[in-house]
mmCIF file of C-alpha atoms in Angstrom:
data_model
loop_
_atom_site.group_PDB
_atom_site.id
_atom_site.type_symbol
_atom_site.label_atom_id
_atom_site.label_comp_id
_atom_site.label_asym_id
_atom_site.label_seq_id
_atom_site.Cartn_x
_atom_site.Cartn_y
_atom_site.Cartn_z
ATOM 1 C CA MET K 24 9.826 27.130 -3.710
ATOM 2 C CA PRO K 25 5.503 28.407 -3.421
ATOM 3 C CA VAL K 26 4.422 28.867 0.885
ATOM 4 C CA ASP K 27 2.211 25.453 0.740
ATOM 5 C CA THR K 28 4.926 23.616 -0.878
ATOM 6 C CA ALA K 29 7.784 24.276 1.228
ATOM 7 C CA GLU K 30 5.013 24.194 4.614
ATOM 8 C CA LYS K 31 4.356 20.328 2.905
ATOM 9 C CA THR K 32 8.526 19.207 2.682
ATOM 10 C CA ARG K 33 8.775 21.166 6.557
ATOM 11 C CA ALA K 34 5.723 18.746 7.409
ATOM 12 C CA LEU K 35 7.106 15.471 5.561
ATOM 13 C CA THR K 36 10.437 16.073 6.419
ATOM 14 C CA GLU K 37 9.211 16.001 9.806
ATOM 15 C CA GLN K 38 7.143 12.263 10.031
ATOM 16 C CA LEU K 39 10.639 11.058 8.787
ATOM 17 C CA ALA K 40 12.402 12.510 11.436
ATOM 18 C CA VAL K 41 9.800 10.323 13.886
ATOM 19 C CA ASN K 42 12.126 8.324 16.031
ATOM 20 C CA PRO K 43 9.443 4.856 15.819
ATOM 21 C CA LEU K 44 10.568 3.746 19.270
ATOM 22 C CA ASP K 45 8.192 6.160 20.438
ATOM 23 C CA PRO K 46 4.908 5.167 21.327
ATOM 24 C CA LYS K 47 4.126 9.268 21.987
ATOM 25 C CA GLU K 48 5.545 11.053 19.114
ATOM 26 C CA LEU K 49 3.671 7.702 16.398
ATOM 27 C CA LEU K 50 0.691 8.541 17.926
ATOM 28 C CA GLN K 51 1.259 12.253 17.723
ATOM 29 C CA THR K 52 2.633 11.910 14.140
ATOM 30 C CA PHE K 53 1.012 9.357 12.544
ATOM 31 C CA GLY K 54 -3.001 8.799 14.017
ATOM 32 C CA LEU K 55 -4.807 6.033 13.946
ATOM 33 C CA VAL K 56 -3.978 5.292 11.079
ATOM 34 C CA GLY K 57 -0.747 5.270 11.902
ATOM 35 C CA VAL K 58 -0.972 2.828 14.834
ATOM 36 C CA TRP K 59 -2.876 0.067 12.116
ATOM 37 C CA ALA K 60 -0.477 0.683 10.487
ATOM 38 C CA ILE K 61 2.526 -0.477 12.462
ATOM 39 C CA LEU K 62 0.176 -3.193 13.702
ATOM 40 C CA PHE K 63 0.766 -4.369 10.878
ATOM 41 C CA ALA K 64 4.359 -4.246 9.965
ATOM 42 C CA GLU K 65 4.901 -5.734 13.395
ATOM 43 C CA THR K 66 3.081 -8.127 12.223
ATOM 44 C CA GLY K 67 3.508 -9.194 9.075
ATOM 45 C CA LEU K 68 7.264 -8.000 8.417
ATOM 46 C CA LEU K 69 11.034 -8.921 8.980
ATOM 47 C CA VAL K 70 11.549 -5.332 9.570
ATOM 48 C CA GLY K 71 8.729 -4.662 11.797
ATOM 49 C CA PHE K 72 10.413 -5.796 14.904
ATOM 50 C CA PHE K 73 11.516 -3.304 17.362
ATOM 51 C CA PHE K 74 8.253 -1.294 17.061
ATOM 52 C CA PRO K 75 6.269 -0.569 20.299
ATOM 53 C CA GLY K 76 3.309 -2.456 19.174
ATOM 54 C CA ASP K 77 2.144 -3.300 23.413
ATOM 55 C CA SER K 78 3.077 0.488 25.069
ATOM 56 C CA LEU K 79 1.122 2.023 21.057
ATOM 57 C CA LEU K 80 -2.014 0.244 22.191
ATOM 58 C CA PHE K 81 -2.012 1.012 26.244
ATOM 59 C CA LEU K 82 -1.236 5.399 24.964
ATOM 60 C CA ALA K 83 -3.330 4.847 22.248
ATOM 61 C CA GLY K 84 -5.957 3.758 24.413
ATOM 62 C CA VAL K 85 -5.360 7.106 26.997
ATOM 63 C CA ALA K 86 -5.775 8.727 23.646
ATOM 64 C CA ALA K 87 -8.705 7.586 22.621
ATOM 65 C CA SER K 88 -10.011 8.431 26.109
ATOM 66 C CA PRO K 89 -11.732 11.995 27.027
ATOM 67 C CA VAL K 90 -8.442 13.250 29.142
ATOM 68 C CA ALA K 91 -6.946 12.169 25.154
ATOM 69 C CA ASP K 92 -6.384 16.581 23.893
ATOM 70 C CA ALA K 93 -5.434 17.038 27.941
ATOM 71 C CA MET K 94 -2.964 14.565 27.901
ATOM 72 C CA PHE K 95 -1.687 14.459 24.204
ATOM 73 C CA GLY K 96 -2.771 17.819 22.434
ATOM 74 C CA ASP K 97 -5.450 19.240 20.761
ATOM 75 C CA GLY K 98 -6.196 17.535 18.169
ATOM 76 C CA THR K 99 -4.956 14.004 19.126
ATOM 77 C CA LYS K 100 -7.686 12.130 20.487
ATOM 78 C CA LEU K 101 -7.886 8.899 18.712
ATOM 79 C CA SER K 102 -11.974 6.867 17.674
ATOM 80 C CA LEU K 103 -12.800 3.864 20.336
ATOM 81 C CA ALA K 104 -13.873 2.198 17.674
ATOM 82 C CA GLY K 105 -12.046 3.042 15.146
ATOM 83 C CA LEU K 106 -8.983 1.401 16.842
ATOM 84 C CA LEU K 107 -10.911 -1.368 18.574
ATOM 85 C CA ILE K 108 -12.111 -2.460 14.469
ATOM 86 C CA GLY K 109 -8.870 -1.626 12.924
ATOM 87 C CA ALA K 110 -6.140 -2.486 14.857
ATOM 88 C CA PRO K 111 -7.360 -7.149 15.683
ATOM 89 C CA ILE K 112 -7.925 -6.365 11.719
ATOM 90 C CA CYS K 113 -4.138 -4.711 11.328
ATOM 91 C CA ALA K 114 -2.672 -6.782 13.723
ATOM 92 C CA ILE K 115 -4.535 -10.397 12.209
ATOM 93 C CA THR K 116 -3.592 -9.544 8.001
ATOM 94 C CA GLY K 117 -0.032 -9.084 9.781
ATOM 95 C CA ALA K 118 0.690 -12.080 11.277
ATOM 96 C CA GLN K 119 -1.409 -13.860 7.804
ATOM 97 C CA LEU K 120 1.036 -12.546 5.914
ATOM 98 C CA GLY K 121 3.585 -13.767 8.050
ATOM 99 C CA HIS K 122 2.351 -16.870 7.840
ATOM 100 C CA PHE K 123 1.983 -16.667 4.463
ATOM 101 C CA LEU K 124 5.752 -15.582 3.284
ATOM 102 C CA GLY K 125 6.876 -18.486 5.643
ATOM 103 C CA ALA K 126 5.277 -21.403 4.218
ATOM 104 C CA ARG K 127 6.132 -20.224 1.305
ATOM 105 C CA TYR K 128 9.510 -19.658 1.325
ATOM 106 C CA GLY K 129 10.925 -22.196 4.336
ATOM 107 C CA ARG K 130 13.506 -21.054 5.724
ATOM 108 C CA LYS K 131 15.223 -19.554 3.275
ATOM 109 C CA MET K 132 13.695 -15.701 4.199
ATOM 110 C CA PHE K 133 15.766 -16.662 7.600
ATOM 111 C CA GLU K 134 18.748 -17.490 5.781
ATOM 112 C CA ARG K 135 20.567 -13.584 6.519
ATOM 113 C CA PRO K 136 23.570 -12.804 8.473
ATOM 114 C CA ASN K 137 23.161 -11.163 11.922
ATOM 115 C CA SER K 138 23.114 -7.529 11.837
ATOM 116 C CA ARG K 139 23.145 -5.052 14.285
ATOM 117 C CA LEU K 140 19.147 -5.780 14.375
ATOM 118 C CA PHE K 141 17.995 -9.497 12.810
ATOM 119 C CA LYS K 142 19.155 -11.741 15.311
ATOM 120 C CA ARG K 143 18.574 -14.908 14.965
ATOM 121 C CA GLU K 144 18.633 -14.778 18.286
ATOM 122 C CA TYR K 145 15.231 -14.565 17.488
ATOM 123 C CA VAL K 146 14.026 -17.099 15.025
ATOM 124 C CA GLU K 147 15.548 -19.559 17.240
ATOM 125 C CA LYS K 148 12.957 -18.186 20.466
ATOM 126 C CA ALA K 149 10.120 -18.048 18.484
ATOM 127 C CA GLU K 150 10.709 -22.052 17.000
ATOM 128 C CA TYR K 151 11.319 -22.077 21.630
ATOM 129 C CA TYR K 152 7.905 -21.315 21.673
ATOM 130 C CA PHE K 153 5.992 -22.698 18.823
ATOM 131 C CA GLU K 154 6.904 -26.669 20.029
ATOM 132 C CA LYS K 155 7.308 -25.856 23.433
ATOM 133 C CA PHE K 156 3.738 -24.488 23.859
ATOM 134 C CA GLY K 157 2.291 -26.795 20.632
ATOM 135 C CA PRO K 158 1.239 -24.226 17.618
ATOM 136 C CA ALA K 159 -2.018 -23.653 18.859
ATOM 137 C CA LYS K 160 -0.666 -21.611 22.234
ATOM 138 C CA ALA K 161 1.829 -20.531 20.387
ATOM 139 C CA VAL K 162 -0.109 -18.649 18.831
ATOM 140 C CA VAL K 163 -1.668 -17.113 20.852
ATOM 141 C CA LEU K 164 0.261 -16.799 23.792
ATOM 142 C CA ALA K 165 2.909 -15.075 21.263
ATOM 143 C CA ARG K 166 0.811 -11.632 20.775
ATOM 144 C CA PHE K 167 1.763 -11.112 24.291
ATOM 145 C CA ILE K 168 5.968 -10.882 24.063
ATOM 146 C CA PRO K 169 7.417 -8.621 22.095
ATOM 147 C CA ILE K 170 9.969 -9.881 19.144
ATOM 148 C CA VAL K 171 8.176 -13.212 18.835
ATOM 149 C CA ARG K 172 5.276 -11.790 17.765
ATOM 150 C CA THR K 173 6.815 -10.630 15.066
ATOM 151 C CA PHE K 174 8.540 -14.255 13.975
ATOM 152 C CA LEU K 175 6.504 -16.646 15.283
ATOM 153 C CA ASN K 176 4.404 -16.016 12.096
ATOM 154 C CA PRO K 177 6.612 -16.904 9.142
ATOM 155 C CA VAL K 178 8.455 -19.631 11.777
ATOM 156 C CA ALA K 179 4.558 -21.582 11.961
ATOM 157 C CA GLY K 180 4.510 -21.279 7.869
ATOM 158 C CA THR K 181 8.351 -22.402 7.616
ATOM 159 C CA LEU K 182 7.232 -25.932 10.269
ATOM 160 C CA GLY K 183 3.891 -26.011 8.336
ATOM 161 C CA MET K 184 0.873 -25.839 10.596
ATOM 162 C CA PRO K 185 -1.984 -25.270 8.494
ATOM 163 C CA ALA K 186 -3.430 -21.497 7.689
ATOM 164 C CA LYS K 187 -6.352 -22.539 8.826
ATOM 165 C CA LYS K 188 -5.840 -23.400 11.972
ATOM 166 C CA PHE K 189 -3.644 -20.925 11.917
ATOM 167 C CA PHE K 190 -6.306 -18.040 10.966
ATOM 168 C CA LEU K 191 -8.068 -18.981 14.286
ATOM 169 C CA TRP K 192 -5.742 -18.975 16.828
ATOM 170 C CA ASN K 193 -4.494 -15.757 15.192
ATOM 171 C CA VAL K 194 -7.554 -13.975 14.809
ATOM 172 C CA ILE K 195 -8.559 -14.787 19.083
ATOM 173 C CA GLY K 196 -4.531 -14.164 19.807
ATOM 174 C CA GLY K 197 -4.740 -10.466 17.645
ATOM 175 C CA ILE K 198 -8.033 -9.489 19.587
ATOM 176 C CA LEU K 199 -7.234 -10.841 23.389
ATOM 177 C CA TRP K 200 -4.375 -8.383 22.087
ATOM 178 C CA THR K 201 -5.063 -5.603 21.156
ATOM 179 C CA ASP K 202 -8.430 -4.761 21.984
ATOM 180 C CA GLY K 203 -7.097 -5.984 25.564
ATOM 181 C CA ILE K 204 -4.412 -3.087 26.088
ATOM 182 C CA LEU K 205 -6.357 -0.825 24.401
ATOM 183 C CA LEU K 206 -9.453 -1.232 26.944
ATOM 184 C CA VAL K 207 -6.856 -0.955 29.615
ATOM 185 C CA GLY K 208 -5.152 2.314 28.761
ATOM 186 C CA TYR K 209 -8.390 3.354 27.851
ATOM 187 C CA LEU K 210 -9.907 3.162 31.243
ATOM 188 C CA LEU K 211 -6.936 3.886 33.416
ATOM 189 C CA ALA K 212 -6.501 6.946 31.234
ATOM 190 C CA GLU K 213 -8.340 9.646 33.241
ATOM 191 C CA SER K 214 -6.393 7.800 37.033
ATOM 192 C CA ILE K 215 -2.990 7.591 34.635
ATOM 193 C CA TYR K 216 -4.133 11.719 33.833
ATOM 194 C CA ASP K 217 -5.441 12.651 37.404
ATOM 195 C CA ALA K 218 -2.200 10.778 38.423
ATOM 196 C CA VAL K 219 0.715 12.828 35.948
ATOM 197 C CA GLY K 220 -1.513 15.579 34.297
ATOM 198 C CA ASP K 221 0.357 15.915 31.165
ATOM 199 C CA HIS K 222 3.713 14.958 32.241
ATOM 200 C CA ILE K 223 2.765 11.188 30.849
ATOM 201 C CA ASP K 224 6.246 11.706 29.087
ATOM 202 C CA ARG K 225 7.637 10.889 32.598
ATOM 203 C CA TYR K 226 5.874 7.685 33.376
ATOM 204 C CA ILE K 227 6.512 5.994 29.258
ATOM 205 C CA LEU K 228 9.528 3.349 30.568
ATOM 206 C CA PRO K 229 7.599 2.579 33.895
ATOM 207 C CA VAL K 230 4.212 2.421 31.976
ATOM 208 C CA VAL K 231 5.817 0.321 29.661
ATOM 209 C CA ALA K 232 8.078 -1.807 31.802
ATOM 210 C CA LEU K 233 4.385 -2.370 33.242
ATOM 211 C CA ILE K 234 2.511 -4.120 29.714
ATOM 212 C CA ILE K 235 5.586 -5.363 29.541
ATOM 213 C CA LEU K 236 5.280 -7.692 32.309
ATOM 214 C CA ILE K 237 1.569 -8.027 32.407
ATOM 215 C CA SER K 238 2.184 -9.357 28.640
ATOM 216 C CA VAL K 239 4.349 -12.398 29.557
ATOM 217 C CA MET K 240 2.475 -12.881 32.800
ATOM 218 C CA PRO K 241 0.505 -15.468 30.184
ATOM 219 C CA ILE K 242 4.569 -16.899 29.425
ATOM 220 C CA PHE K 243 4.754 -18.084 33.583
ATOM 221 C CA VAL K 244 1.234 -18.572 34.401
ATOM 222 C CA GLU K 245 1.789 -21.408 31.501
ATOM 223 C CA ILE K 246 5.438 -22.366 32.442
ATOM 224 C CA ILE K 247 3.696 -22.782 36.257
ATOM 225 C CA ARG K 248 1.508 -25.147 34.576
ATOM 226 C CA GLU K 249 3.568 -27.526 33.174
ATOM 227 C CA ARG K 250 6.002 -27.619 35.989
ATOM 228 C CA ARG K 251 2.943 -27.971 37.817
ATOM 229 C CA ALA K 252 1.570 -31.254 35.962
ATOM 230 C CA LYS K 253 4.994 -32.748 35.527
ATOM 231 C CA ARG K 254 5.726 -33.540 39.021
ATOM 232 C CA ARG K 255 2.972 -34.858 39.040
ATOM 233 C CA ALA K 256 3.391 -36.853 36.500
ATOM 234 C CA LYS K 257 5.913 -38.235 38.305
ATOM 235 C CA GLU K 258 4.617 -37.868 41.669
ATOM 236 C CA VAL K 259 2.147 -40.803 40.218
ATOM 237 C CA MET K 260 5.262 -43.076 38.572
ATOM 238 C CA GLU K 261 7.137 -43.162 41.720
ATOM 239 C CA GLU K 262 3.520 -44.547 43.631
ATOM 240 C CA VAL K 263 3.436 -47.150 40.263
ATOM 241 C CA GLY K 264 6.544 -48.043 41.741
ATOM 242 C CA ALA K 265 6.888 -49.054 45.029
ATOM 243 C CA THR K 266 3.557 -50.738 44.139
ATOM 244 C CA GLU K 267 4.453 -52.697 41.218
ATOM 245 C CA PRO K 268 5.892 -56.298 43.206
ATOM 246 C CA ARG K 269 9.649 -56.926 43.413
#
């Protein structure tokens, strides 16, 4: 086998052996195009729900900063413009595909037995948020919830959310999610480097936990608002009942 062919084969083998749950390894192996492809798969294909979207976006923002090569190795710096433009486009396009598939095939998409990866509860959780917050809020908030952001798109199509309405809120949610987390990573990159140097591997799990916590904050805020609104409505009803003549 020629040397160049052997090298290409070895490189392909190394790429195929990449851990899909390790955002740093994904960045180092596939670069900018890999980020785009993973965002599309995570939001548009049911099989992509296990990709680490939040942590990948955060580390991609770090990888676009001036300290990228120092933290990840020479030649790993990504284009910030490419991320800020390409990431939301891929996330929005993927979600539109998910909505289209849900509208076309309905619940047949979800009629599969539970497996190690696919769980019926993932679909039920997406339906819960869709019904609880309404179509518009659900599409935006789901972007910040792992797994739900994958399944809510076809669920929205299955439940009959109009394509134009879905597109509007999909664009808003897609930009807030992708560019928001990218910019946080980019702006914090130098502070992170000053704190941990090139040993970011040791801190990926705490960083991911923090990202997930921040990601679900909109849900907590919405739940608190809903509870307050219900409490106020109950108090008003009690006041009305107390003032009514007997």
